[in-house]
Coordinates of C-alpha atoms in Angstrom, one line a residue:
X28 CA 64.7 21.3 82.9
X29 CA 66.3 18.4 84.5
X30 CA 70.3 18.8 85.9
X31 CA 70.1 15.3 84.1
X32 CA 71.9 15.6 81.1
X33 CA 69.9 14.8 78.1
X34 CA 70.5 11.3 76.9
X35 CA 71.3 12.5 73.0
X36 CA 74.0 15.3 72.1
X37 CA 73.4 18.6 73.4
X38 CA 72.5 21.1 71.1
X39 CA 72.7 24.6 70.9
X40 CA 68.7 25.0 71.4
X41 CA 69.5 23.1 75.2
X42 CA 72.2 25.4 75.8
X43 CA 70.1 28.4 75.0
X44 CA 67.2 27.1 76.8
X45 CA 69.5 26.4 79.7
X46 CA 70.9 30.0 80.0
X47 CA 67.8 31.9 79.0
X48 CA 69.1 33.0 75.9
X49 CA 69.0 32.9 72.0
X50 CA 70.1 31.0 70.0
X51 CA 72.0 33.5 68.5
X52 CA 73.4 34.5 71.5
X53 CA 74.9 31.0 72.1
X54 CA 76.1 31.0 68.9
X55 CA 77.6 34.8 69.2
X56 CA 79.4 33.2 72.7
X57 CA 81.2 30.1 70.5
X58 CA 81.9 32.2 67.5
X59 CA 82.4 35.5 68.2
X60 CA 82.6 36.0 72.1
X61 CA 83.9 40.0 71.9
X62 CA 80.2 40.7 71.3
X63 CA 78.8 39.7 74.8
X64 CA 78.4 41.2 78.1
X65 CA 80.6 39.5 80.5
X66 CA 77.9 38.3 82.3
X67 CA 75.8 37.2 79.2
X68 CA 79.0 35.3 78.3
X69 CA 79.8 33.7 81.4
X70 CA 76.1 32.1 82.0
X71 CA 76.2 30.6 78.4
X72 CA 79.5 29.3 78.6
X73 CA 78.8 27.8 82.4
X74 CA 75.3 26.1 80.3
X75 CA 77.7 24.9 77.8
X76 CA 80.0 23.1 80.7
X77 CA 76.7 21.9 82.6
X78 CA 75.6 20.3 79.4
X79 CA 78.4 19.4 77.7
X80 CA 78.0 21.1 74.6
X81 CA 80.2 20.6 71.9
X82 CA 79.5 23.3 69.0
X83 CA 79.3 21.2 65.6
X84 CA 82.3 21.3 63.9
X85 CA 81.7 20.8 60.1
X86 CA 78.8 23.4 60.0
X87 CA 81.4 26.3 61.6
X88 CA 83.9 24.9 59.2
X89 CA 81.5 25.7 56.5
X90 CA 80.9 29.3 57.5
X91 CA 84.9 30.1 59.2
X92 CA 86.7 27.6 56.0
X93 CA 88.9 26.7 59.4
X94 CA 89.4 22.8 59.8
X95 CA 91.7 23.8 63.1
X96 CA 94.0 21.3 62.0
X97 CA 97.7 21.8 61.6
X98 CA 99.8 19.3 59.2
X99 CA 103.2 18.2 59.8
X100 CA 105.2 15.7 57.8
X101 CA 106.7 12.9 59.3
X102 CA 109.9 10.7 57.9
X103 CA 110.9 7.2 59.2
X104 CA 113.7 6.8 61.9
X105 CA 116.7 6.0 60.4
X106 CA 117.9 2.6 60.7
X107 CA 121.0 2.8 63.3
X108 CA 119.9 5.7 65.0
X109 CA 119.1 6.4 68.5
X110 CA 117.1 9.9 68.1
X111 CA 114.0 10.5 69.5
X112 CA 113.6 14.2 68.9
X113 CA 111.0 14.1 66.6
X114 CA 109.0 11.5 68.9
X115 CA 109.1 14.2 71.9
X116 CA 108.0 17.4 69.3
X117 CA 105.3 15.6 68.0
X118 CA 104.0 14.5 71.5
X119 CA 104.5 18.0 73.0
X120 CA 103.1 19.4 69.5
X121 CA 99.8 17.4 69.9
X122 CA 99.6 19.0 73.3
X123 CA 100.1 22.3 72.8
X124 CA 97.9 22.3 69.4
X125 CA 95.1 21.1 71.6
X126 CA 95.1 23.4 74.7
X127 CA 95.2 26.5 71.3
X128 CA 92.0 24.5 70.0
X129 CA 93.8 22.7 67.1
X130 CA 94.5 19.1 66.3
X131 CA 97.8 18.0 64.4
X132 CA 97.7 15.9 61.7
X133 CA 100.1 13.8 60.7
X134 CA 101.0 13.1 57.1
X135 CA 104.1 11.1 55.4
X136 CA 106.0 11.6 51.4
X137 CA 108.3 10.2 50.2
X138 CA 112.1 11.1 51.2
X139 CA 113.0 11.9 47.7
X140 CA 110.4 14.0 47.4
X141 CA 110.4 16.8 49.9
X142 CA 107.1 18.4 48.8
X143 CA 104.6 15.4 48.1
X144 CA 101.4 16.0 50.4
X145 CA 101.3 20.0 51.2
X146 CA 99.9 20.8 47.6
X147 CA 96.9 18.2 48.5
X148 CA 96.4 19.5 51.6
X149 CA 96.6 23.0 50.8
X150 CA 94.1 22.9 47.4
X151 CA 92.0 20.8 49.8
X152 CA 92.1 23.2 52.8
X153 CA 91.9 20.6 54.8
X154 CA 94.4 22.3 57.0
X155 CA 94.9 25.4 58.5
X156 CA 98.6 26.0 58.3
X157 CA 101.8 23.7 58.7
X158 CA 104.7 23.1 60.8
X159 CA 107.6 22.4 58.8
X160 CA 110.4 20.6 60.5
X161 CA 113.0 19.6 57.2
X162 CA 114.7 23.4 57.3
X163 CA 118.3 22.5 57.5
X164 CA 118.5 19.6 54.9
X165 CA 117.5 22.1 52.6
X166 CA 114.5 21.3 51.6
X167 CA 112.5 23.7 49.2
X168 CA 109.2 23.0 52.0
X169 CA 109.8 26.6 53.2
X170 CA 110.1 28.9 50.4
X171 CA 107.2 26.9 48.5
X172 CA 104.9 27.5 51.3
X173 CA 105.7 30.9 51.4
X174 CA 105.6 31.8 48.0
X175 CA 101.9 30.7 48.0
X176 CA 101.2 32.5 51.2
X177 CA 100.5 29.7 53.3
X178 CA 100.9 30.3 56.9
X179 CA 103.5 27.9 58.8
X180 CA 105.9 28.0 61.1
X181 CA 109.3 26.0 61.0
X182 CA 111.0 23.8 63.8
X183 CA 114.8 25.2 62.4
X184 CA 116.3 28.3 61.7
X185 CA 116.3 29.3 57.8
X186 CA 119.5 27.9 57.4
X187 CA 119.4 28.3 53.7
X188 CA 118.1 31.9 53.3
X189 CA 118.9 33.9 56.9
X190 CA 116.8 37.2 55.5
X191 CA 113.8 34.8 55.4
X192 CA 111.4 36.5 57.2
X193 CA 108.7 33.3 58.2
X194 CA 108.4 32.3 61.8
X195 CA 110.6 29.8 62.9
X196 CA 111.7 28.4 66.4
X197 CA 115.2 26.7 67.1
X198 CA 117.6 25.2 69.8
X199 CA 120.6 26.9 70.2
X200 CA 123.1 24.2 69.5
X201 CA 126.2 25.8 69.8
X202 CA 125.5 26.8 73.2
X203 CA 124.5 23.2 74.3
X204 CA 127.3 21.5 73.1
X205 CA 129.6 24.4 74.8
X206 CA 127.7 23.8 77.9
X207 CA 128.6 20.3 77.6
X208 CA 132.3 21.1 76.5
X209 CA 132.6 23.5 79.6
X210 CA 131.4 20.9 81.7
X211 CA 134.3 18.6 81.4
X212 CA 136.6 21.5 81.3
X213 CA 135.6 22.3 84.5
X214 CA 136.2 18.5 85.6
X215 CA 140.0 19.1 84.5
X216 CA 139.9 17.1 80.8
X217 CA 141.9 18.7 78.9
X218 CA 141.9 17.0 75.4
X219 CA 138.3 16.9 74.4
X220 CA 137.8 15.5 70.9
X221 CA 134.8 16.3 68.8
X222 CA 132.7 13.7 67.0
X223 CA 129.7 15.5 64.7
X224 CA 128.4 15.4 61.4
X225 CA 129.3 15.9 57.9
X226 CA 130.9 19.4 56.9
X227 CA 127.5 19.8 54.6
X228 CA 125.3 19.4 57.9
X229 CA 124.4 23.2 58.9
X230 CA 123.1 21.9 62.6
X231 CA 126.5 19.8 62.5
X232 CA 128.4 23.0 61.9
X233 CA 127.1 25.0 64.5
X234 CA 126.9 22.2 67.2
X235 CA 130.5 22.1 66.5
X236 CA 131.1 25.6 66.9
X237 CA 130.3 25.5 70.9
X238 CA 132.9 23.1 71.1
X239 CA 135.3 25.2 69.3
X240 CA 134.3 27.9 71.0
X241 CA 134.6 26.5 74.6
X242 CA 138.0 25.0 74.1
X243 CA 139.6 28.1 72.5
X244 CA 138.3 30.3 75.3
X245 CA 140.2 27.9 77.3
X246 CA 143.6 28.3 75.3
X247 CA 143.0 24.3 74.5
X248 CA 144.0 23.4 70.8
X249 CA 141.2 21.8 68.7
X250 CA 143.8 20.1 65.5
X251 CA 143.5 16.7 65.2
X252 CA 140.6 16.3 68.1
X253 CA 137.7 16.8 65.4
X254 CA 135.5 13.9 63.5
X255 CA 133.0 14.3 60.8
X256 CA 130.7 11.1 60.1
X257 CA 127.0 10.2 59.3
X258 CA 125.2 9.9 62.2
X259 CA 124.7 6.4 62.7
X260 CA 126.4 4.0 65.9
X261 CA 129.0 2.4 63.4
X262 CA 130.1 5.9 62.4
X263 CA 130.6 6.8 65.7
X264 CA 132.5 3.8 66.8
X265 CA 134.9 3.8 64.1
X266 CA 135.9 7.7 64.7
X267 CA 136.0 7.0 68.2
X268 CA 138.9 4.0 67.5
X269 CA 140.9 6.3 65.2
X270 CA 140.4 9.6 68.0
X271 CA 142.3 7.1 70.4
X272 CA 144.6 6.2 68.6
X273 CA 145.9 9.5 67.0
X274 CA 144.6 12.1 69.3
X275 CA 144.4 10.2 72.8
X276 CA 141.6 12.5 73.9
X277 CA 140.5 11.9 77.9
X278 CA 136.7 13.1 76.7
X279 CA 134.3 13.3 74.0
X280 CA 131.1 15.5 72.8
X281 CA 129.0 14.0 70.1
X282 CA 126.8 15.9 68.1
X283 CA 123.9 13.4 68.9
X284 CA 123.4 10.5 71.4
X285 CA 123.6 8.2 68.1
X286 CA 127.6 9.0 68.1
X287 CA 127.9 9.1 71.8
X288 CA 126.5 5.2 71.4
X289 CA 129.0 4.4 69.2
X290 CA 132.0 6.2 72.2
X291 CA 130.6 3.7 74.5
X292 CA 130.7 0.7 72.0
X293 CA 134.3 1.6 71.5
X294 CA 135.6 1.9 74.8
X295 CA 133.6 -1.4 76.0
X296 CA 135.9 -3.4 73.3
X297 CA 139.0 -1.9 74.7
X298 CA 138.6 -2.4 77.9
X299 CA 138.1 1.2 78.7
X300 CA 135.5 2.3 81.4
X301 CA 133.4 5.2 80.3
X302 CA 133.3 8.1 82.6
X303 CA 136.3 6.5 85.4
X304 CA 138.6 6.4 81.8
X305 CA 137.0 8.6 79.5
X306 CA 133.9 10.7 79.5
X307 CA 131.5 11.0 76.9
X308 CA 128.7 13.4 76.3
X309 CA 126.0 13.2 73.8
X310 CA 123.0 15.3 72.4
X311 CA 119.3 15.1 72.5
X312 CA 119.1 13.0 76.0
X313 CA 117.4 10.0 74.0
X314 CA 115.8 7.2 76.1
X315 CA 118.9 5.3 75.5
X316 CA 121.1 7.9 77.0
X317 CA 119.0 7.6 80.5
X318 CA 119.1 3.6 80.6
X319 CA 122.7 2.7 79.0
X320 CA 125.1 1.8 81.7
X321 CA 126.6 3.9 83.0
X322 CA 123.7 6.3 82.4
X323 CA 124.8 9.1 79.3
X324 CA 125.4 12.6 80.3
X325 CA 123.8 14.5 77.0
X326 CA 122.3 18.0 75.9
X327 CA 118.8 18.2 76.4
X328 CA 116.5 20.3 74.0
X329 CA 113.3 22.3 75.4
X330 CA 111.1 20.2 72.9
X331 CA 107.9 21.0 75.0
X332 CA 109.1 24.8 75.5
X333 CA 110.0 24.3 71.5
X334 CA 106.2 23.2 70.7
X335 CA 104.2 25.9 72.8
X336 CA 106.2 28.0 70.7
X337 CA 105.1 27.4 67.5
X338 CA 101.8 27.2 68.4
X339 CA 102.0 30.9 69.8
X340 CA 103.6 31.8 66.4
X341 CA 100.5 29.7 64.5
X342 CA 97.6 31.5 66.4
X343 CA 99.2 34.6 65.4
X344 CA 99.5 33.9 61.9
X345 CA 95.7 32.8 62.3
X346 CA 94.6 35.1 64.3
X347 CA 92.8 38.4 62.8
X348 CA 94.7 40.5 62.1
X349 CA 97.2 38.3 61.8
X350 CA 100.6 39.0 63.8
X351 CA 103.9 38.3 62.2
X352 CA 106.3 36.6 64.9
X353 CA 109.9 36.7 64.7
X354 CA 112.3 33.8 65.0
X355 CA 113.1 32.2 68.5
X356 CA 116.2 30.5 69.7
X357 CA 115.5 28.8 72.7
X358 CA 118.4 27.7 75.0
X359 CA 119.3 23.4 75.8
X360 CA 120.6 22.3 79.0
X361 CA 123.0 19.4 80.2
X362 CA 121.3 16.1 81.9
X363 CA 124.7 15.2 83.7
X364 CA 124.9 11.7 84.5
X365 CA 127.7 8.8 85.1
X366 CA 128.9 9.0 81.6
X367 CA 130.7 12.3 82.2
X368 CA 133.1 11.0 85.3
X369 CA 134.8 12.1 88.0
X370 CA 136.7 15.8 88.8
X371 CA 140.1 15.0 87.5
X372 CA 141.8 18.1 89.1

């Protein structure tokens, strides 16, 4: 045979002819490798590489019922926000799905209606399993999947039921926004007011707790230094106005970058140089917070670290026998930038 490649699709009787094979063999080698030799493996799979075999996917659908798809709702960006979390998972998700063998599929419902599209896609098995991202609004996506035994693995802690036992990966909030608390403690602020979400907001909550935490190990009081608003830029301007006026904090740590935005509105209108006058410190290190001037310091989340994951957790939930995976809290960092000011000691 030629080292042309042919000019039509390969096909598994090229690949055998190729590596003096079966057919069977080739197929035992894209199916069910454990039953080669080593070196029965390796020349069929270097044939499949010289020819550039791709095994035919519907007809091994047929006989695995896999689709090696994943499905993952998506929602709109809310007007007035400047979050790009989901934009990063879903681009390190695709990634990570592919290098496992899997492609993500993307599929939208409507916001009042938390489960529209998994019963479609689960009656269809036209997926494999889901990743479920809607955990701490408390959605019912969760304990519906798992009372029908569907495999999935959510982006969020179980925020409504902690003895759920599903596979779920997190950021550890609290400890990012404490990093980011310490980290103007440690340039001498003193009066560091708080700007998060409403009291009903279980991410809000625990965000808020590193603060708390990290200005009570100081000996630092926390009355009158704390905000609760929707996460949206106006929010965050107007509790900045009334933190300034009441409190007179020298520093603030948002809960997002959204909030931060609406710090840096603030202290433009007043005069008031952000970072020289008052340092500001968001969450999520958004594309805004690394082209705003002056650039915004703000917590970064391991989205990509985040995404590999949950794919580890899927392929074990996939895999046979399947292997349970418990929950992971993965650790943020700070992207420091102008926003957080000089040492003031």
């Amino acid at each position: 045979m030629s080292g042309r490649l042919p000019t039509t699709p390969p096909t598994l009787a090229d690949v055998a002819e190729r590596a003096g094979v079966s057919r069977q063999t080739v197929s035992n080698a894209v199916n069910n490798p454990d039953l080669l030799r080593a070196d029965t493996l390796a020349r069929v799979q270097e044939a499949i590489a010289e020819l550039g075999y791709l095994p035919n996917r519907a007809a091994r659908n047929l006989r695995t019922r896999a689709s090696h798809l994943i499905g993952l709702r998506i929602q709109p960006v809310l007007e007035g926000t400047a979050n790009p979390t989901m934009d990063r998972f879903v681009h390190s998700l695709v990634e990570a799905s592919r290098e496992a063998g899997y492609h993500v599929l993307l599929f939208s419902g409507e916001p009042g209606e938390p489960l529209a599209g998994y019963d479609d896609l689960l009656r269809s098995t036209a997926v494999d399993a889901f990743v479920v991202t809607d955990t701490y609004l408390g959605n019912p996506q969760a304990s519906w999947l798992d009372s029908r035994r569907a495999p999935f693995v959510a982006f969020g802690r179980p925020w409504e039921n902690p003895t759920a036992t599903h596979a779920w990966v997190d950021v550890d909030g609290a400890a990012g926004c404490q990093l980011a608390t310490d980290h103007l403690l440690d340039k001498g602020h003193e009066r560091v007011a708080w700007i998060g979400w409403r009291k009903d907001s279980r991410i809000g909550e625990d965000r808020r707790a590193g603060w708390h935490r990290a200005m009570h190990a100081r000996g630092l009081p926390t009355t009158g230094l704390a905000s609760r608003v929707e996460d949206t830029v106006v929010s965050g301007r107007s509790a900045a106005g009334v933190l300034l006026d009441e409190a007179r904090p020298t520093a603030f740590v948002c809960a997002s970058d959204t909030l931060a935005m609406g710090v840096l509105h603030t202290l433009h209108e007043r005069g008031l140089r952000a970072g020289d006058d008052v340092a500001v410190v968001g969450f999520d290190d958004s594309q805004i917070a690394q082209v705003v001037r002056p650039g915004l310091s703000s917590v970064r989340q391991p989205l990509e670290e985040v995404a590999v994951e949950v794919v580890t957790a899927l392929e074990g939930l996939l895999g046979h026998p399947r292997v349970a995976h418990p929950g992971v809290l993965l650790t943020p960092t700070l992207e420091v930038r102008d926003s957080s000011g000089p040492d003031r000691r």
